[in-house]
mmCIF file of C-alpha atoms in Angstrom:
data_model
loop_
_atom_site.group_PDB
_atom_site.id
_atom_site.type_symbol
_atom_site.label_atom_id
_atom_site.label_comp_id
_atom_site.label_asym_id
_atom_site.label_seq_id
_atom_site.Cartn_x
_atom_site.Cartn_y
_atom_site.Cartn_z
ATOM 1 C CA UNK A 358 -108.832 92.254 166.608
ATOM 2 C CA UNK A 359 -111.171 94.516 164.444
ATOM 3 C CA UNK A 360 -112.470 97.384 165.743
ATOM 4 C CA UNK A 361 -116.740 97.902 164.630
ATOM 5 C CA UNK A 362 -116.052 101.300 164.838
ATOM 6 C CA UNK A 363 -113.873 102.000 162.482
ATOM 7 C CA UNK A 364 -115.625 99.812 160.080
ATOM 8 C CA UNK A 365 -118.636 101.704 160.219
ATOM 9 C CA UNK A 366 -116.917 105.067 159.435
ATOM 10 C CA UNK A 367 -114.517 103.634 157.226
ATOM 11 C CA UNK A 368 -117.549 102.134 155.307
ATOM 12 C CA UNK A 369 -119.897 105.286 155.715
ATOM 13 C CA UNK A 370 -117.272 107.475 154.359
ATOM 14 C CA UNK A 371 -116.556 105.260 151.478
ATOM 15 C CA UNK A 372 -120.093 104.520 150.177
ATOM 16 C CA UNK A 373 -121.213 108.224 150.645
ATOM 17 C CA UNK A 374 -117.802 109.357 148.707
ATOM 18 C CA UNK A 375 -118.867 106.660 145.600
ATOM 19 C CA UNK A 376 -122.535 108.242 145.620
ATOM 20 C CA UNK A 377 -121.192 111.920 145.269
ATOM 21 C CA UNK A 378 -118.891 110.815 143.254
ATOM 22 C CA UNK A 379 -121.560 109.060 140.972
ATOM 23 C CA UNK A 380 -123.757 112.446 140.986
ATOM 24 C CA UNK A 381 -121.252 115.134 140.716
ATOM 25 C CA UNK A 382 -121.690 117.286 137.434
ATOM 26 C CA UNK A 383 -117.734 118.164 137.542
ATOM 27 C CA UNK A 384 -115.160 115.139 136.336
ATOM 28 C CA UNK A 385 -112.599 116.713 138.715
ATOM 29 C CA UNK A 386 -114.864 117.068 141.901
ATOM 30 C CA UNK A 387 -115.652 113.214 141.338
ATOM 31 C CA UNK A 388 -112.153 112.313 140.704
ATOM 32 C CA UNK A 389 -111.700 113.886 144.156
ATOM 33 C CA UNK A 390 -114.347 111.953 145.469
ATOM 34 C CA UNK A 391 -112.918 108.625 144.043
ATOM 35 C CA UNK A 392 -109.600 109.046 145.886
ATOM 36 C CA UNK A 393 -111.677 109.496 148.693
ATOM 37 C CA UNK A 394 -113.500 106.489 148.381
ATOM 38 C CA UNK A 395 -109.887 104.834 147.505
ATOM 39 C CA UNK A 396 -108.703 105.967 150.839
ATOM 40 C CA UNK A 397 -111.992 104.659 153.033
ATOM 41 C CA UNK A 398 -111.152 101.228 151.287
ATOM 42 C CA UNK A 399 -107.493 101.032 152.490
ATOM 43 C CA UNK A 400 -108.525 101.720 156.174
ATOM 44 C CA UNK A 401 -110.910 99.029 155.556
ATOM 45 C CA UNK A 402 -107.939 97.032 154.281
ATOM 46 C CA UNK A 403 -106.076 97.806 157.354
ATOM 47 C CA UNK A 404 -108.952 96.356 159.547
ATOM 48 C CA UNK A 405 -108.502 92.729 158.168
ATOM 49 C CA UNK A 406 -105.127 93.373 158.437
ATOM 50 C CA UNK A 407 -104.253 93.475 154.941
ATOM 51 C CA UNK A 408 -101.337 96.233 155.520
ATOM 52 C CA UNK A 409 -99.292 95.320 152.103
ATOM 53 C CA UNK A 410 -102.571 95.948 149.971
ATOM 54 C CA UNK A 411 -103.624 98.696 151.838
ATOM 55 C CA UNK A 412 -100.339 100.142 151.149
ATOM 56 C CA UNK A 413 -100.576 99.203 147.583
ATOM 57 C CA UNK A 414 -104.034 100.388 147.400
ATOM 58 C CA UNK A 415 -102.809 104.491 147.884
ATOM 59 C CA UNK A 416 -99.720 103.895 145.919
ATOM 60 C CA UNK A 417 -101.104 102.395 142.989
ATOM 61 C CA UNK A 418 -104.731 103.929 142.812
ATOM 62 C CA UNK A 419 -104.629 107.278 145.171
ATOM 63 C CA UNK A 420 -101.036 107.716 143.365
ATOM 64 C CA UNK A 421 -101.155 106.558 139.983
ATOM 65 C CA UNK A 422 -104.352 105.962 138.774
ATOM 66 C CA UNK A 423 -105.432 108.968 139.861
ATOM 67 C CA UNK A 424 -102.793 111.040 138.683
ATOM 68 C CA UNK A 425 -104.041 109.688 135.152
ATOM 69 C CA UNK A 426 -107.152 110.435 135.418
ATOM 70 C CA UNK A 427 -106.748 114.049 136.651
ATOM 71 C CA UNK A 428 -104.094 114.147 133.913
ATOM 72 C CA UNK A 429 -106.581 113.529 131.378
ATOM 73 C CA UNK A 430 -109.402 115.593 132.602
ATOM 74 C CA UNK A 431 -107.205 118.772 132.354
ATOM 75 C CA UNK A 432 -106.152 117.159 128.448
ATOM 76 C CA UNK A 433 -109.430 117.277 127.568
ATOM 77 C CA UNK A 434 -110.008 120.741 129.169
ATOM 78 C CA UNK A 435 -113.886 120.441 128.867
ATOM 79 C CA UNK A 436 -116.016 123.362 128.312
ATOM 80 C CA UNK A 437 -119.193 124.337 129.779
ATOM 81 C CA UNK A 438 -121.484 123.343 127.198
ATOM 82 C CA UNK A 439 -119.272 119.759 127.047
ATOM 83 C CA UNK A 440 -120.078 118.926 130.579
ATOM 84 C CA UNK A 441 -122.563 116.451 130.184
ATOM 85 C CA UNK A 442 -126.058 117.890 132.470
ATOM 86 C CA UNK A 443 -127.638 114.505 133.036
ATOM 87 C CA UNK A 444 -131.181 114.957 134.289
ATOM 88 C CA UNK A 445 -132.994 113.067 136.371
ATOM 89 C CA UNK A 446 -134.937 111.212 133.748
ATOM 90 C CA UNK A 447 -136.336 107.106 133.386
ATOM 91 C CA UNK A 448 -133.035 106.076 132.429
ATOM 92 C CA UNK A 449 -131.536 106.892 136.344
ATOM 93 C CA UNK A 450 -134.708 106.038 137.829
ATOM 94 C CA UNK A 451 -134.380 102.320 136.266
ATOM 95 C CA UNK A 452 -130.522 102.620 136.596
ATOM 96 C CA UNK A 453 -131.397 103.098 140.305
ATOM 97 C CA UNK A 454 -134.203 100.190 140.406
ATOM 98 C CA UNK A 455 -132.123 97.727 138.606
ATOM 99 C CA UNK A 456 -128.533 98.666 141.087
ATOM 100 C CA UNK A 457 -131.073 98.465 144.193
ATOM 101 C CA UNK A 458 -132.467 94.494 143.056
ATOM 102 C CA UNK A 459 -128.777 93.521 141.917
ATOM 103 C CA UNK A 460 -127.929 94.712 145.646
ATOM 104 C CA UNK A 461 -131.023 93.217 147.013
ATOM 105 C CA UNK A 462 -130.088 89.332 145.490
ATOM 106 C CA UNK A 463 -126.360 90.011 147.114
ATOM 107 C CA UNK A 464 -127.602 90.315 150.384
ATOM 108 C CA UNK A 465 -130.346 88.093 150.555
ATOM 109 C CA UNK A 466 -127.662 85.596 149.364
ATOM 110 C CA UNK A 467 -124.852 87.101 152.044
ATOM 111 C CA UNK A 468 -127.138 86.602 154.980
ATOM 112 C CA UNK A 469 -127.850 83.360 154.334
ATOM 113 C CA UNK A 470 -124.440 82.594 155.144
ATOM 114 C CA UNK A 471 -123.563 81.187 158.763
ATOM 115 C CA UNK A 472 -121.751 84.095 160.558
ATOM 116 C CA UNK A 473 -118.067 83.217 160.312
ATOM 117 C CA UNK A 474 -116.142 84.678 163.159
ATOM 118 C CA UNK A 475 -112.266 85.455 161.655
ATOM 119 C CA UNK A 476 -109.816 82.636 162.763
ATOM 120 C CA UNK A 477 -106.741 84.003 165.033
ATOM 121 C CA UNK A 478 -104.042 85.576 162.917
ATOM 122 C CA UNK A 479 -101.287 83.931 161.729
ATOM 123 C CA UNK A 480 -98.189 85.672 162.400
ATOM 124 C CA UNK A 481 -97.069 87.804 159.714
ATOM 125 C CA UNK A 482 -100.235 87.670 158.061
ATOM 126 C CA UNK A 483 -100.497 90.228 155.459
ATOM 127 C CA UNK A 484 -97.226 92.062 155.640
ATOM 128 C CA UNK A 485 -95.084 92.452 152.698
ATOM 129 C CA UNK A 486 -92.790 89.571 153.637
ATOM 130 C CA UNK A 487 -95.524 87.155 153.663
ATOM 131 C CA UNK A 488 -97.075 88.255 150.623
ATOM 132 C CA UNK A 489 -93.979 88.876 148.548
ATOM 133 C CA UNK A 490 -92.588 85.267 149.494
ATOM 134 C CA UNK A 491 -96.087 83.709 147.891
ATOM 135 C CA UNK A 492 -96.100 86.145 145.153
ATOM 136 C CA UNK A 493 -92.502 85.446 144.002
ATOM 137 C CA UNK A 494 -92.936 80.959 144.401
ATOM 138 C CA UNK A 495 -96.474 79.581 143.904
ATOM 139 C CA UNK A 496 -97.547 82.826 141.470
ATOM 140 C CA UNK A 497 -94.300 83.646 139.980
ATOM 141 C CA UNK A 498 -96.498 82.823 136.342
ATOM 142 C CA UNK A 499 -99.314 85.388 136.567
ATOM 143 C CA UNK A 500 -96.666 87.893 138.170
ATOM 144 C CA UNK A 501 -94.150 87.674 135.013
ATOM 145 C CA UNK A 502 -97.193 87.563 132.823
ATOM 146 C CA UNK A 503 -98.604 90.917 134.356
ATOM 147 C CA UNK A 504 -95.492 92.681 134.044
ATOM 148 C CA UNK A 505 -95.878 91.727 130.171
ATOM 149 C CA UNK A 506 -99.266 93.249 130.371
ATOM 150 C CA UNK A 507 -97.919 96.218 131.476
ATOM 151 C CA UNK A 508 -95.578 96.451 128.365
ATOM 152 C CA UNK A 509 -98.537 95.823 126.304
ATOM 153 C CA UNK A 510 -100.615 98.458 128.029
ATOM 154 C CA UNK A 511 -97.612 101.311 127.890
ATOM 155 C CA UNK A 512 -97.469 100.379 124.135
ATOM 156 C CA UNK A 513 -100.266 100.623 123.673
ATOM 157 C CA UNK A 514 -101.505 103.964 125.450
ATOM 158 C CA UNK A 515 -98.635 105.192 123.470
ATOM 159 C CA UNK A 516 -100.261 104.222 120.077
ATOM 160 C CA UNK A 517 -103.680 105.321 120.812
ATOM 161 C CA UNK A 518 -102.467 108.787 122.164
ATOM 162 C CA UNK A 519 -100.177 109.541 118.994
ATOM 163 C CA UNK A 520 -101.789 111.772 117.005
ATOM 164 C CA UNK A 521 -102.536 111.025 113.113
ATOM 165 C CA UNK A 522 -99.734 113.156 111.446
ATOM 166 C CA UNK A 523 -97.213 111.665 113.129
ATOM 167 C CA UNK B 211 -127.278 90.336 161.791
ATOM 168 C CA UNK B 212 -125.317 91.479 164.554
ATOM 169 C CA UNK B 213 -124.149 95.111 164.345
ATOM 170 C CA UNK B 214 -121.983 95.284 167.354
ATOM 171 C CA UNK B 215 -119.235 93.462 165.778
ATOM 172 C CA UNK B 216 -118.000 93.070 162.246
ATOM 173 C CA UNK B 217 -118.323 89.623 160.829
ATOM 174 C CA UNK B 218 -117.696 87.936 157.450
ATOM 175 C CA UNK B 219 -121.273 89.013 156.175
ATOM 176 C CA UNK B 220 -120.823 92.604 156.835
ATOM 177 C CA UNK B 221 -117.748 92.791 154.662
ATOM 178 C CA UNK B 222 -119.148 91.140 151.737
ATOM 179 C CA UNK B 223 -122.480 93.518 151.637
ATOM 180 C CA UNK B 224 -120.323 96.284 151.653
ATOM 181 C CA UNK B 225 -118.559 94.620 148.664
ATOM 182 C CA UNK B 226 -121.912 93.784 146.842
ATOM 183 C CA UNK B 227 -123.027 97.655 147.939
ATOM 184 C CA UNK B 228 -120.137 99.289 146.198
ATOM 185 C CA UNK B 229 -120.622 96.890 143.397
ATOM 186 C CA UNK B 230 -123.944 97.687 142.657
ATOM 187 C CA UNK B 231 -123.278 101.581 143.164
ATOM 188 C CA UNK B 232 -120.708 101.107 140.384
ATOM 189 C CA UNK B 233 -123.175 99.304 137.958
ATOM 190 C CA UNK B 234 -125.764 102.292 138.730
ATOM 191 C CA UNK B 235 -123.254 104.758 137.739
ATOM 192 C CA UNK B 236 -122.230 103.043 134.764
ATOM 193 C CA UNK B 237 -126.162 103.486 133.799
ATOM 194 C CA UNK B 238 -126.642 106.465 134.605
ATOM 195 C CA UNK B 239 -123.809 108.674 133.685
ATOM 196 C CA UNK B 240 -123.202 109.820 130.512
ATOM 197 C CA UNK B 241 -119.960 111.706 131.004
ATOM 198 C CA UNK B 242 -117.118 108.694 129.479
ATOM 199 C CA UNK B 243 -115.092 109.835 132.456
ATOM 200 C CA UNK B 244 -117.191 108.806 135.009
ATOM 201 C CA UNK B 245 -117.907 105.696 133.825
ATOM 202 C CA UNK B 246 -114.443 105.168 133.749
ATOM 203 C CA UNK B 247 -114.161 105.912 137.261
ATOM 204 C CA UNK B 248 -117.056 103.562 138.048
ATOM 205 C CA UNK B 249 -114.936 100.306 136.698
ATOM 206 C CA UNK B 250 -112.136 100.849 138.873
ATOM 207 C CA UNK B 251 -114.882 101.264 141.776
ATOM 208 C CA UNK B 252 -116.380 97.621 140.842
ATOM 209 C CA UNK B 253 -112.853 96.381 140.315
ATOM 210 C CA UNK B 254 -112.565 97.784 144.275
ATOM 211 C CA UNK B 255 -115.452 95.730 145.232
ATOM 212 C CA UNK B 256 -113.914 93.236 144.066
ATOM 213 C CA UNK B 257 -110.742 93.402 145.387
ATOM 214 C CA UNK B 258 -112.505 93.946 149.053
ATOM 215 C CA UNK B 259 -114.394 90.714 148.619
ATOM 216 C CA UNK B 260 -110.975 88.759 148.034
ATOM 217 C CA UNK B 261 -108.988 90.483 150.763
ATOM 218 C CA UNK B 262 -112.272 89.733 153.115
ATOM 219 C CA UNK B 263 -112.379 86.067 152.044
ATOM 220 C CA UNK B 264 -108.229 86.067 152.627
ATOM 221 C CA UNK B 265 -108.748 86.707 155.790
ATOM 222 C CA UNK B 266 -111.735 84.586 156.780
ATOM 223 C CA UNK B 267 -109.898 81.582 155.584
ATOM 224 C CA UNK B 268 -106.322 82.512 157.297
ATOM 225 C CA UNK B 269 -104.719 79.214 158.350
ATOM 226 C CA UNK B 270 -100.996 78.281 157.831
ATOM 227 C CA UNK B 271 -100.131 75.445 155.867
ATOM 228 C CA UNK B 272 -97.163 73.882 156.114
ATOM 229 C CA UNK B 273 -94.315 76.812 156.024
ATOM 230 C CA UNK B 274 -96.341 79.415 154.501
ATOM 231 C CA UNK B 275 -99.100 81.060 155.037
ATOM 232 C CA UNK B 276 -102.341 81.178 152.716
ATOM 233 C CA UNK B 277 -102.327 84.583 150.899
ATOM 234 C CA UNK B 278 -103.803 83.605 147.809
ATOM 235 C CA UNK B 279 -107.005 86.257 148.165
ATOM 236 C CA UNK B 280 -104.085 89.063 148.428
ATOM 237 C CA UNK B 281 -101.810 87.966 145.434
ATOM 238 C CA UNK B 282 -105.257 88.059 143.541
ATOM 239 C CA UNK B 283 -106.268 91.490 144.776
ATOM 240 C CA UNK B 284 -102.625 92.786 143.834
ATOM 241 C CA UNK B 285 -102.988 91.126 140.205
ATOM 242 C CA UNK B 286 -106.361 93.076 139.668
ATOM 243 C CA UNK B 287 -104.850 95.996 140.988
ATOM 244 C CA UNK B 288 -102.158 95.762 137.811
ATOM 245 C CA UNK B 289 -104.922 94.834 135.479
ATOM 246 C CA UNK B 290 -106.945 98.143 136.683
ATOM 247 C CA UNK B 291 -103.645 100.160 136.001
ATOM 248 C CA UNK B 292 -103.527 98.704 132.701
ATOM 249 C CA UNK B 293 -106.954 99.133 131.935
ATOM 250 C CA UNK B 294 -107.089 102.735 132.963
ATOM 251 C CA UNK B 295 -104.117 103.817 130.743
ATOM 252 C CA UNK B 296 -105.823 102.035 127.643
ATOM 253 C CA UNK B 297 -109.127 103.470 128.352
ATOM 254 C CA UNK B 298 -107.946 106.707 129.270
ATOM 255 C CA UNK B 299 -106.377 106.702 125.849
ATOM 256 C CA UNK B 300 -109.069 105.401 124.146
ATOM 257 C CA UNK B 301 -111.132 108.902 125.233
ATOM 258 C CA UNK B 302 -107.940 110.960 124.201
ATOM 259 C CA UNK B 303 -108.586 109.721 120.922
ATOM 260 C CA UNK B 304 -111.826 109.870 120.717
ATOM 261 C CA UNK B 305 -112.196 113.511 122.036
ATOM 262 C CA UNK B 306 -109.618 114.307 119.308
ATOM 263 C CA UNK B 307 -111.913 112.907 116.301
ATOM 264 C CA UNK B 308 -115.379 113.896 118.054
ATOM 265 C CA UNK B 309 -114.828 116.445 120.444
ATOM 266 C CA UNK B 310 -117.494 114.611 123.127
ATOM 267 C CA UNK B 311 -117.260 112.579 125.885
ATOM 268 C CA UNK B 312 -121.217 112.204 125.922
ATOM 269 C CA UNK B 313 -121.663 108.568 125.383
ATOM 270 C CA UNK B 314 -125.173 109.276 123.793
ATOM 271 C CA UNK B 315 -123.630 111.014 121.101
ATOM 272 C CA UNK B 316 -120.844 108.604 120.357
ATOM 273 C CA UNK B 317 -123.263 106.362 118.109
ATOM 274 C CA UNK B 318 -120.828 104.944 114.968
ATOM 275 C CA UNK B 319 -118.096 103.424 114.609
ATOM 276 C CA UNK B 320 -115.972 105.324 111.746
ATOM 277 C CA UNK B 321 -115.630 108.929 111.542
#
């Protein structure tokens, strides 16, 4: 069903792209290293055959959110001196610490857990057919109320990005 | 552990890893952009742990089959939109009226 392989890369690639991305000096190179990271989550997507979010997953955040940020780093066109030089100082070294322990109670936790092997797949599991037909019946609420969110977000990126004068 | 096949556990560490790779960065950047950036990576955790439980706990019932770990991951996917064109605004306005994005130097509240 699930190839290891392509687990372990897809994973590799994705961790190592949120690390440079956490330690690059440059917004842009670590919004480049975020759609990276976006990408090595959709093939990992695609491994538990999740092929409608893994779709959604480049169209919404490799496309669009993206896009916005990269939009907004050129805005704010930041100079030299405005590039923010963080050194290596206590405050990463207990960042690191506390991140590692926070990890460390996750996994302890995960291996405790009996080693599920994944049922056989239903037919149609995943595609859009599938997931549209639940999305559209039993959570036909929280969809209409997200597309009112949406509203409420576009208004209100509109408001915060008018300037005063107006 | 068992490394030469992929199981329920592996998934979910990779979850928790990216998780807690998000919280570091949100501790130890500075730069408002980046921490921007790490949200929508724990938000991706996040959304891996529900699409990895999804698919764990595949069965059909009845006529349809159980999805509910996708609808969930496509909701936060909306939400993260949302919250990225807010936030992203937010820092417009704020580099208009301070002309930083350090968050060490974004101490009050008014002017």
């Amino acid at each position: 069903m699930m190839d290891a392989n392509v687990f372990y890369i897809a994973s590799t690639v994705t961790v190592l792209a949120v690390i440079f991305m956490i330690f690059q000096k440059n917004p842009v190179s670590s919004a480049i290293f975020l759609v990276l990271s976006f990408f090595g989550l959709a093939v990992i997507y695609l491994t538990l055959d999740a092929h409608f979010v893994a779709a959604l997953q480049i169209l919404v955040y490799a496309g669009a959110i993206m896009v916005l940020f990269m939009f907004v780093i050129m805005l704010l066109n930041l100079k030299d001196e405005e590039l923010v030089y963080d050194k290596i100082d206590l405050k990463t070294v207990i960042g690191i610490l506390l991140g590692g322990c926070i990890f460390a109670i996750f996994t302890l936790y995960y291996l405790d857990l009996p080693v599920l092997e994944a049922p056989e797949l239903v037919k149609g599991f995943g595609t859009a057919k599938e997931v549209g037909k639940v999305l559209m019946t039993k959570y036909v609420l929280p969809f209409e109320l997200i597309g009112i969110l949406l509203l409420v977000g576009l208004v209100g990126a509109i408001l915060l990005g008018r300037r005063e004068e107006d | 552990m068992n490394f030469s096949e992929v199981s329920l556990n592996h998934y979910l560490i990779l979850s928790a890893l990216l998780f807690c790779l998000g919280i570091v960065g949100i501790v130890v950047r500075k730069n408002l952009l980046i921490v921007f950036m790490c949200i929508e990576v724990l938000m991706n955790s996040v959304n891996l742990a529900f699409v990895t439980l999804a698919r764990y706990y595949a069965e059909k019932r009845g006529a349809e089959i159980v999805l509910d770990g996708h609808v969930v991951a496509i909701l936060v996917m909306a939400i993260a939109a949302v919250e990225a064109a807010i936030g992203l605004g937010i820092v417009i306005s704020l580099f208009r009226n301070r002309q930083t994005v350090n968050t060490s130097e974004l101490k009050t509240m008014w002017g």
